[in-house]
PDB file of C-alpha atoms in Angstrom:
ATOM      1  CA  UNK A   1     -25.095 -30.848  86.465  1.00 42.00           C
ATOM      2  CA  UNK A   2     -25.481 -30.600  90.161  1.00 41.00           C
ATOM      3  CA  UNK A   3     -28.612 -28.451  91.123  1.00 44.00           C
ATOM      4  CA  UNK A   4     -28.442 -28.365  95.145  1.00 41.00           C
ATOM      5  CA  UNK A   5     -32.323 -26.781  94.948  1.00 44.00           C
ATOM      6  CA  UNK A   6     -34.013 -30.040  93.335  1.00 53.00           C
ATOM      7  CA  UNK A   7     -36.289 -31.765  96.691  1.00 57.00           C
ATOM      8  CA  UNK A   8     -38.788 -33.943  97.364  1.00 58.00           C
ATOM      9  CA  UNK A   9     -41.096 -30.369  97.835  1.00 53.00           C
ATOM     10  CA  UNK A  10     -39.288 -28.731  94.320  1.00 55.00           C
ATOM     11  CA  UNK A  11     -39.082 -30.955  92.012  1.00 53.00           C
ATOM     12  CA  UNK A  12     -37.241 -31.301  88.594  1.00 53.00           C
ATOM     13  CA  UNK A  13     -38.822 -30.497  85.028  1.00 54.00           C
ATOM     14  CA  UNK A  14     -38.131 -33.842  83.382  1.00 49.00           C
ATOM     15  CA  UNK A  15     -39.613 -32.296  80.408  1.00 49.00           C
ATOM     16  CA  UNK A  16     -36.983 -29.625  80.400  1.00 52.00           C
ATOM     17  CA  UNK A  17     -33.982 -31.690  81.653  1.00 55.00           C
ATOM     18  CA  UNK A  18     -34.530 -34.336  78.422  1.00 52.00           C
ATOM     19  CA  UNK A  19     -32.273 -33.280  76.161  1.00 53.00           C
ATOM     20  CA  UNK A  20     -29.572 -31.624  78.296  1.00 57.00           C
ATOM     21  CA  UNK A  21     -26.358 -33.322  78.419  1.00 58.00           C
ATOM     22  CA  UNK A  22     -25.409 -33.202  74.632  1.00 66.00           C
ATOM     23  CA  UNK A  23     -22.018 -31.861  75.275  1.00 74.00           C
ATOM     24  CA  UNK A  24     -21.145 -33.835  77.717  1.00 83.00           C
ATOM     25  CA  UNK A  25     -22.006 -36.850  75.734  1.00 89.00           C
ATOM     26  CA  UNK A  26     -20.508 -35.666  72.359  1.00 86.00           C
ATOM     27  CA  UNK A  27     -16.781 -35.533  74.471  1.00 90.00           C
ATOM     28  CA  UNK A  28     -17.717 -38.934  76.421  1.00 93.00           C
ATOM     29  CA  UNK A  29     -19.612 -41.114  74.489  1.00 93.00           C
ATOM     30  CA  UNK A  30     -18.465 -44.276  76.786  1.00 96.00           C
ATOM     31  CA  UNK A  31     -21.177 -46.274  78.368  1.00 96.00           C
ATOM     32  CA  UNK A  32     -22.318 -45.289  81.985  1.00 97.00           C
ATOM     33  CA  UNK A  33     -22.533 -47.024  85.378  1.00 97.00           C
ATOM     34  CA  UNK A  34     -25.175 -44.515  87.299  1.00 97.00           C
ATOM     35  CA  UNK A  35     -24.917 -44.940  90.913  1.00 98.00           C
ATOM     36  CA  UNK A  36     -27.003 -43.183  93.430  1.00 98.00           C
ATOM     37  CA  UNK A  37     -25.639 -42.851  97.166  1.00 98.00           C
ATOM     38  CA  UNK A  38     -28.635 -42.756  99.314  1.00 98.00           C
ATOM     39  CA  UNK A  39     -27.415 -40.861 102.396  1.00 98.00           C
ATOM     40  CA  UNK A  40     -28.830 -40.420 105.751  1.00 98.00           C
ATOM     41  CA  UNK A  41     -28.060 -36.985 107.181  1.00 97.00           C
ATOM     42  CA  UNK A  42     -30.636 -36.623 109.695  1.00 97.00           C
ATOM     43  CA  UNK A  43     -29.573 -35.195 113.362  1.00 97.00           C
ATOM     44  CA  UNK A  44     -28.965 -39.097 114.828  1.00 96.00           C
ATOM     45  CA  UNK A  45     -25.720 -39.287 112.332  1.00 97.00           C
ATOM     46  CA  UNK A  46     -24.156 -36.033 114.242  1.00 96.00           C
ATOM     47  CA  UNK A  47     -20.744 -35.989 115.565  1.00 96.00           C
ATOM     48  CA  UNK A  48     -18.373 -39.241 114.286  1.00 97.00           C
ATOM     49  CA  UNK A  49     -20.695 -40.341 111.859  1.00 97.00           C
ATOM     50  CA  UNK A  50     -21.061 -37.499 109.816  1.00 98.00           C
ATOM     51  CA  UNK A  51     -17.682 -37.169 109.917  1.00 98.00           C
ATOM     52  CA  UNK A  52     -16.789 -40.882 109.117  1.00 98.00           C
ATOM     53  CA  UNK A  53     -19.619 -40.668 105.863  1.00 98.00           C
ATOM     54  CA  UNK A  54     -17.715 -37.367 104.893  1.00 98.00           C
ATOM     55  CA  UNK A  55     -14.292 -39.424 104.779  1.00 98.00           C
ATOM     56  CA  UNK A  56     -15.957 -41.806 103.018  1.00 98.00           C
ATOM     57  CA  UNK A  57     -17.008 -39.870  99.833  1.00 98.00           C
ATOM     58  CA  UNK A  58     -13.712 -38.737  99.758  1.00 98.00           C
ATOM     59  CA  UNK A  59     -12.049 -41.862  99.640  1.00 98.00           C
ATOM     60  CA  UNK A  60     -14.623 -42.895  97.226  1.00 98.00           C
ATOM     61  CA  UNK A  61     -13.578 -39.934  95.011  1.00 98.00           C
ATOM     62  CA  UNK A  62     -10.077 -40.932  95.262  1.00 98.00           C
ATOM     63  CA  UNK A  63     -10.139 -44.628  94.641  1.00 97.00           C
ATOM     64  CA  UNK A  64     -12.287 -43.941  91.526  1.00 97.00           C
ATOM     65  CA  UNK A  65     -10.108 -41.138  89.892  1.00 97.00           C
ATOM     66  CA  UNK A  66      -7.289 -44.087  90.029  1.00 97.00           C
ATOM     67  CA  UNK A  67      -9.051 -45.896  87.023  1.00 97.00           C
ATOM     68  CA  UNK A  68      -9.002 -43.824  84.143  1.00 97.00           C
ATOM     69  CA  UNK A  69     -12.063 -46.263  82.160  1.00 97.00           C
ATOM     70  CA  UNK A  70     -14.049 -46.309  85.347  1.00 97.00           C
ATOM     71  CA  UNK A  71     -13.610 -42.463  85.576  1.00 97.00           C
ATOM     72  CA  UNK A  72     -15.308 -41.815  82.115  1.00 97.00           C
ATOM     73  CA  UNK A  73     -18.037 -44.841  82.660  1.00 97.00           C
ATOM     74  CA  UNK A  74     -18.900 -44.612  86.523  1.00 98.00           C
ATOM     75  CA  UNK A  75     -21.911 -41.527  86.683  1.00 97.00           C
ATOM     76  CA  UNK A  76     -21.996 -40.452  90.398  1.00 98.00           C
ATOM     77  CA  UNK A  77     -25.454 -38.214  91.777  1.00 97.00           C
ATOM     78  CA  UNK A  78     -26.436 -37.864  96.095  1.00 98.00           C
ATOM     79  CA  UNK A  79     -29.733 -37.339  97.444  1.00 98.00           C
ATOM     80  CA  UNK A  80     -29.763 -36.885 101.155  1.00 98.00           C
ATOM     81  CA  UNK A  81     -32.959 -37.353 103.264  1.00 97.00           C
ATOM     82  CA  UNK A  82     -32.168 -35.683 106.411  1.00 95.00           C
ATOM     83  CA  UNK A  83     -33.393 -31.873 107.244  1.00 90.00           C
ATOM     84  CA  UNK A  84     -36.520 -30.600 106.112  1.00 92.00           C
ATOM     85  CA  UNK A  85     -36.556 -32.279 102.644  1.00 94.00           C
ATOM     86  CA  UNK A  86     -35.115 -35.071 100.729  1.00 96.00           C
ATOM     87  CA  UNK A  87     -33.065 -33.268  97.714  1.00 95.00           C
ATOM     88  CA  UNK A  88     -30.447 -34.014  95.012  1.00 96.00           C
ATOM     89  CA  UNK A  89     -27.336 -32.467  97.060  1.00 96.00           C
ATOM     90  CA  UNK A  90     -25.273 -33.636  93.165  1.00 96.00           C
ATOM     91  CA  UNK A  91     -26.501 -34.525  89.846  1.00 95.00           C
ATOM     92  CA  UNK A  92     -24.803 -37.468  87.912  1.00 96.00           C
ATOM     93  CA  UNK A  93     -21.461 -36.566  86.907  1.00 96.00           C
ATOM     94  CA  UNK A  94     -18.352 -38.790  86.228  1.00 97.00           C
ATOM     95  CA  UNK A  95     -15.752 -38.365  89.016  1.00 97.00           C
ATOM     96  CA  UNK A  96     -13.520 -35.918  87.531  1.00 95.00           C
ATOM     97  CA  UNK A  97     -16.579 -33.393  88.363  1.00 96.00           C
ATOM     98  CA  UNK A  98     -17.451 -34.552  91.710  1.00 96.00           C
ATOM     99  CA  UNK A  99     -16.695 -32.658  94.390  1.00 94.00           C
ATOM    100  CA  UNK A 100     -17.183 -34.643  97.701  1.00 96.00           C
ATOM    101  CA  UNK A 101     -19.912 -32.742  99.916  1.00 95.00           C
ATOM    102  CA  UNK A 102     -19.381 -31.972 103.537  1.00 97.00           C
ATOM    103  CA  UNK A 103     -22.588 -33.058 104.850  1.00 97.00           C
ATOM    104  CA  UNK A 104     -24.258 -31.525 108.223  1.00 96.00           C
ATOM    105  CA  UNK A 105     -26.995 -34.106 109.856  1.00 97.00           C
ATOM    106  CA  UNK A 106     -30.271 -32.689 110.862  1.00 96.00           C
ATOM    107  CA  UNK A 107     -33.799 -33.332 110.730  1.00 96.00           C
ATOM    108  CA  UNK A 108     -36.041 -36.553 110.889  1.00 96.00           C
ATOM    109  CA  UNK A 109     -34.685 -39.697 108.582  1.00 97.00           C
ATOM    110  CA  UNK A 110     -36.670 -38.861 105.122  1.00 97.00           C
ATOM    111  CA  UNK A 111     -35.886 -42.143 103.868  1.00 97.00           C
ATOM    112  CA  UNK A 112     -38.990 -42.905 101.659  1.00 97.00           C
ATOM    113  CA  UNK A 113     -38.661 -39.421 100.131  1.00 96.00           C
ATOM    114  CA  UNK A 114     -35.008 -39.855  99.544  1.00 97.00           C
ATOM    115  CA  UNK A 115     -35.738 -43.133  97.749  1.00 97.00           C
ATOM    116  CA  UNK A 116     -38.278 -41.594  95.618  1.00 97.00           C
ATOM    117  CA  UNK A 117     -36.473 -38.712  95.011  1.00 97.00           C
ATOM    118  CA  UNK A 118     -33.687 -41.280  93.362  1.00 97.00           C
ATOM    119  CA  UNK A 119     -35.900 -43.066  91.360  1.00 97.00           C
ATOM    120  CA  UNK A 120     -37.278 -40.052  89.481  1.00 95.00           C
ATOM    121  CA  UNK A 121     -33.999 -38.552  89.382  1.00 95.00           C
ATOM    122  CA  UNK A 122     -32.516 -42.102  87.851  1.00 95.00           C
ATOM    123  CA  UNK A 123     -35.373 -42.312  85.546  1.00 94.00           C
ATOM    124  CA  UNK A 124     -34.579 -39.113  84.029  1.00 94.00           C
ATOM    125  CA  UNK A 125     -30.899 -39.795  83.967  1.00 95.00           C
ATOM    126  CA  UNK A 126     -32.015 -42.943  81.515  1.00 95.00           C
ATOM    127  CA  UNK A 127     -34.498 -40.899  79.579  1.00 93.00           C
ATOM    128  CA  UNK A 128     -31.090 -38.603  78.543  1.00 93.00           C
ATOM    129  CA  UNK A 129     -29.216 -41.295  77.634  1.00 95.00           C
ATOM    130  CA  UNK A 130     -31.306 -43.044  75.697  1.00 93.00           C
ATOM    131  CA  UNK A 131     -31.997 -39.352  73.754  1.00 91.00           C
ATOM    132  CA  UNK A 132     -28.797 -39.364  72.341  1.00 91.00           C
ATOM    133  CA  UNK A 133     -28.203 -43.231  72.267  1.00 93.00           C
ATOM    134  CA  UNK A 134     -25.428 -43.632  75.235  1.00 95.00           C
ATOM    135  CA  UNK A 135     -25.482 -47.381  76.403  1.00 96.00           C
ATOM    136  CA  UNK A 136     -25.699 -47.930  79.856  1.00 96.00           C
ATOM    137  CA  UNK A 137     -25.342 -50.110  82.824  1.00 96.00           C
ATOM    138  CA  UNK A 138     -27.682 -51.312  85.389  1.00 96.00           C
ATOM    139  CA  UNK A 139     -27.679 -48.734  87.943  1.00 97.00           C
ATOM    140  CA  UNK A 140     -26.763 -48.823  90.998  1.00 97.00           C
ATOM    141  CA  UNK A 141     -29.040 -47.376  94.237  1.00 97.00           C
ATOM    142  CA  UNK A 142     -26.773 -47.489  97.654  1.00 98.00           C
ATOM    143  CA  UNK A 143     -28.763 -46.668 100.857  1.00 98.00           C
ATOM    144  CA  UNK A 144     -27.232 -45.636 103.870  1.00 98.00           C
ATOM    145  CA  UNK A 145     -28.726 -45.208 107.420  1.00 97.00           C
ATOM    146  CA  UNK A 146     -28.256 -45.235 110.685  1.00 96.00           C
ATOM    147  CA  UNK A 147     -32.421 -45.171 111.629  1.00 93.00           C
ATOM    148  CA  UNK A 148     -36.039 -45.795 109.987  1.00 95.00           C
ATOM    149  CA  UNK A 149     -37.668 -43.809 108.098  1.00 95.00           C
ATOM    150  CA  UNK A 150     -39.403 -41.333 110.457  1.00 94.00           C
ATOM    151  CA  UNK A 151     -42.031 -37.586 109.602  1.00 93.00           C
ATOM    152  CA  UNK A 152     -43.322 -38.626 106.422  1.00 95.00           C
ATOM    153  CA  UNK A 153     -46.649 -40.197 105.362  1.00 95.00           C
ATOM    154  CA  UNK A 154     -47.058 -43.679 105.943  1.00 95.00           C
ATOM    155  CA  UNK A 155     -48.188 -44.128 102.275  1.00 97.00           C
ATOM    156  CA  UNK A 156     -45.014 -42.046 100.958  1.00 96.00           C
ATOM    157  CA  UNK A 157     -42.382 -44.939 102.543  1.00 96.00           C
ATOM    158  CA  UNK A 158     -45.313 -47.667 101.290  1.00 96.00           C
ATOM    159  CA  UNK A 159     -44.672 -46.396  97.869  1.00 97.00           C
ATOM    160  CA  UNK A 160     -40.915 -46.255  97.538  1.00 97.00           C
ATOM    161  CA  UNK A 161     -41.142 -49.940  99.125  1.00 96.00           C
ATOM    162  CA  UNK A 162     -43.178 -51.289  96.293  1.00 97.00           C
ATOM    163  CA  UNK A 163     -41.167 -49.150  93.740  1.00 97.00           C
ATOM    164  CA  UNK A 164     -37.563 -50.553  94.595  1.00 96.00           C
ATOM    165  CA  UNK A 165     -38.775 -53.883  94.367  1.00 95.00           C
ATOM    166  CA  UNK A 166     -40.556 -53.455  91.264  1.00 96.00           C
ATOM    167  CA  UNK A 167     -37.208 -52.114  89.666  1.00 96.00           C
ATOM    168  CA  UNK A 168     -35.390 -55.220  91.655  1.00 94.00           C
ATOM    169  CA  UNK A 169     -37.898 -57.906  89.975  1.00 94.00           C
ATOM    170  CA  UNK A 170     -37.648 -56.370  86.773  1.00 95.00           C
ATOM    171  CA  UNK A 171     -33.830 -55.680  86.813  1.00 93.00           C
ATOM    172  CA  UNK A 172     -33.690 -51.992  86.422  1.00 95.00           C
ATOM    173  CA  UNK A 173     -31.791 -51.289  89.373  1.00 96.00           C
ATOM    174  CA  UNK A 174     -28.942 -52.934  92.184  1.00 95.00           C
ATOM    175  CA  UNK A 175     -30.072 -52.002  95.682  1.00 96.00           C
ATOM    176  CA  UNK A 176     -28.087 -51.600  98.217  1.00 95.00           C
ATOM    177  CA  UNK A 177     -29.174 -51.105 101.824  1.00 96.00           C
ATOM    178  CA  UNK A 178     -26.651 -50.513 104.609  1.00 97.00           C
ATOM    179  CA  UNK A 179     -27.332 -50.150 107.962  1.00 96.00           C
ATOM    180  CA  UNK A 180     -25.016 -48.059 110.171  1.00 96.00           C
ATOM    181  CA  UNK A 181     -25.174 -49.046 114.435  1.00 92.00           C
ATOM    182  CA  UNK A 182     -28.843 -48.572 115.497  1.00 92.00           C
ATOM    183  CA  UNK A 183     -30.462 -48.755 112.006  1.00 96.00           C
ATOM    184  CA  UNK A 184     -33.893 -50.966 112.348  1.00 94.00           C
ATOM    185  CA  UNK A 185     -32.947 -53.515 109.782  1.00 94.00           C
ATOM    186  CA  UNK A 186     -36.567 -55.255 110.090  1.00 93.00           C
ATOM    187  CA  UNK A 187     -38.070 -51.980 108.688  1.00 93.00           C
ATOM    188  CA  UNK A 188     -35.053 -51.271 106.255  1.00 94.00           C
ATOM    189  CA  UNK A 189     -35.953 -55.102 104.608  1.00 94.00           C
ATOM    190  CA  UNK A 190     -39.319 -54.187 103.804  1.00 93.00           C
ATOM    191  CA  UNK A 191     -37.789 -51.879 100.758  1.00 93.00           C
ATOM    192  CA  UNK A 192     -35.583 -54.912  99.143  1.00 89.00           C
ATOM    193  CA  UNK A 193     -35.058 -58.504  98.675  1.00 83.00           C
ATOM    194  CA  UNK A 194     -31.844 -58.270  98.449  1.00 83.00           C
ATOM    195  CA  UNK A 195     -29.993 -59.368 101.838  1.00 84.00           C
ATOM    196  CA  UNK A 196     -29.243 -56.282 103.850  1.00 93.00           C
ATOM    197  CA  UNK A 197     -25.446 -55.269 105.041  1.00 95.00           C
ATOM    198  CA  UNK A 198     -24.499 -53.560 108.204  1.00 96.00           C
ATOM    199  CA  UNK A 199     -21.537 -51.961 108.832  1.00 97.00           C
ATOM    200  CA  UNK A 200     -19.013 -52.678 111.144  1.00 96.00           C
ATOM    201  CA  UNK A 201     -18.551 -49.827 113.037  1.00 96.00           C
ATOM    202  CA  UNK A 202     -17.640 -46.805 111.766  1.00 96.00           C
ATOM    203  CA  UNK A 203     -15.800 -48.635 108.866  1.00 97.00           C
ATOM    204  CA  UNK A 204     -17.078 -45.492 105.927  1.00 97.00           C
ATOM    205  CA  UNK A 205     -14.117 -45.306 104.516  1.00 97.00           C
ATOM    206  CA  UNK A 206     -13.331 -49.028 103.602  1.00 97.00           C
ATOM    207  CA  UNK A 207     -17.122 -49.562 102.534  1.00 97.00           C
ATOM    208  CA  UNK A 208     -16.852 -46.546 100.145  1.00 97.00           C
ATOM    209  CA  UNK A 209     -13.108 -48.084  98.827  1.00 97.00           C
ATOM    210  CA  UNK A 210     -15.604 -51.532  97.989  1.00 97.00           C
ATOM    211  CA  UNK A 211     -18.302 -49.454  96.165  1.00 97.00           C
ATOM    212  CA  UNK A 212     -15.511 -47.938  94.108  1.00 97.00           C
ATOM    213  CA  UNK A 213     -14.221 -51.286  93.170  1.00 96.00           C
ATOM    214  CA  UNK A 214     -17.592 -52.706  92.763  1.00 96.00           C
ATOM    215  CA  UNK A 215     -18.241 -50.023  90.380  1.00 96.00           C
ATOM    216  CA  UNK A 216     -14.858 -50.138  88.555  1.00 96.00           C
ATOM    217  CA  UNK A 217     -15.354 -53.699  88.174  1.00 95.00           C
ATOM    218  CA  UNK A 218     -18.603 -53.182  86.552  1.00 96.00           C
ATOM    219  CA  UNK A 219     -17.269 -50.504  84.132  1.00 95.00           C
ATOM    220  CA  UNK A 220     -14.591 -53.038  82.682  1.00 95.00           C
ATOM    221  CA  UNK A 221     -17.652 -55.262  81.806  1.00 94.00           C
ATOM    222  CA  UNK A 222     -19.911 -55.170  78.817  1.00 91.00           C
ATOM    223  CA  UNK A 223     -23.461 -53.627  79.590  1.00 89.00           C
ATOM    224  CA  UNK A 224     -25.670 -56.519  80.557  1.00 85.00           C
ATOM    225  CA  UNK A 225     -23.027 -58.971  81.637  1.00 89.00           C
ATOM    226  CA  UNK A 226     -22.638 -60.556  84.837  1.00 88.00           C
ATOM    227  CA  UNK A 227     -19.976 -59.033  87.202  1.00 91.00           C
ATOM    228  CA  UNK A 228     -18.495 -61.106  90.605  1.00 91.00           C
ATOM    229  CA  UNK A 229     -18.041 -58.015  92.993  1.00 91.00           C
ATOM    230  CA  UNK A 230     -15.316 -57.675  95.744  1.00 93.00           C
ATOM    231  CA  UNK A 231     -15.792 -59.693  99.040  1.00 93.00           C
ATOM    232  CA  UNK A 232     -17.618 -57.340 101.618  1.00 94.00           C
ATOM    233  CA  UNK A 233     -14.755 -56.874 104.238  1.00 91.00           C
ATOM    234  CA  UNK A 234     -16.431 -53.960 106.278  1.00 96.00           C
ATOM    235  CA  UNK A 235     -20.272 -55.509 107.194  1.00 93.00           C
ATOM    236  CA  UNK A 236     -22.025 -58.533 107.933  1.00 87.00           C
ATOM    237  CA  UNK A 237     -24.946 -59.963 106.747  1.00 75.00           C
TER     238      UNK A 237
END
């Protein structure tokens, strides 16, 4: 399903996207985790960064493939908000479809477009399941950066402030926010309530090895139920 010209500027028919995915859901009709990564890839993440976030989605990839459940249940889509545009870089598929991307950082830190951008594209993904009656999980948003969100509208980052936490209060989603070395973590707070991680370092890999257990763990559950997730070995609070 991945569609590498959906953005922030071009967006998706929802209309038209509705009922796709019968197929897919006729051969899989297991429940699905749907987790969005969130990933900066404007120019401040060039050189080791870029390169430690690539590693990471490939160790994600990997770690994930080892549980055969979790490989059918866990839904996987990327929106990146570096460049010129936030855009879906990959749709949701389960893991035996996802191919990790090698991401390039450029551009100003689109973060409020890139959350946006998630939202709609997770509020369509729920709209398909629930048109041909696939249970589902909570879903998951994970945010990476290593900035603030910087050449967009004051009113556009406003919005996708008051949206997360909407979704938070009402239980809709799990938001994540990470903050890579120079992140502004007082600006980053104002789009959760949730307490806010930062990574040690350029620890990618092991973070991305916890959000694959995190999810796993989740996909052994029942929809709804309460799951205790991995201690966080590669941030702080």
């Amino acid at each position: 399903m991945a569609n590498p010209s959906w953005s922030a500027s071009n967006p998706f028919d929802f209309g038209e996207q509705l009922l796709a995915g019968g197929v897919e859901f006729a051969d899989n009709p297991e429940p699905r985790c749907p987790c969005v990564l969130l990933l900066d890839n404007s120019k401040s993440m060039r050189g080791e960064r870029i390169q430690a976030l690539n590693d990471g989605l490939i160790a994600y990839r990997d770690e994930l493939l080892k549980d055969p459940l979790a490989s059918q249940r866990v839904e996987t889509a990327i929106v990146t908000f570096g460049g010129k545009a936030a855009q879906v870089i990959q749709d949701f598929v389960t893991v035996d479809a996802f191919p990790p991307p090698l991401l390039q950082a450029d551009g100003l830190t689109l973060m409020g477009e890139g959350i946006n951008l998630a939202l709609d594209l997770l509020e369509m993904r729920k709209a398909q399941y629930k048109a041909h009656g696939v249970a589902y999980y909570r879903p998951w948003l994970f945010l990476i950066t290593d900035g603030e969100p910087q050449g967009e509208p004051p009113e556009v980052v406003q919005r996708a402030a008051e949206r997360v936490r909407t979704e938070e209060a009402a239980k809709r989603v799990v938001f994540f926010a990470v903050g890579v070395q120079g992140a502004n973590m007082k600006k980053l707070a104002q789009f959760t309530t949730r307490r806010l991680l930062k990574l040690k370092g350029l620890r990618f890999v092991d973070m991305f090895v916890w959000l694959s257990r995190s999810t796993q763990q989740v996909a052994h559950s029942n929809p709804g139920d309460q799951v205790a997730l991995p201690p966080v070995n590669w941030g702080t609070k």
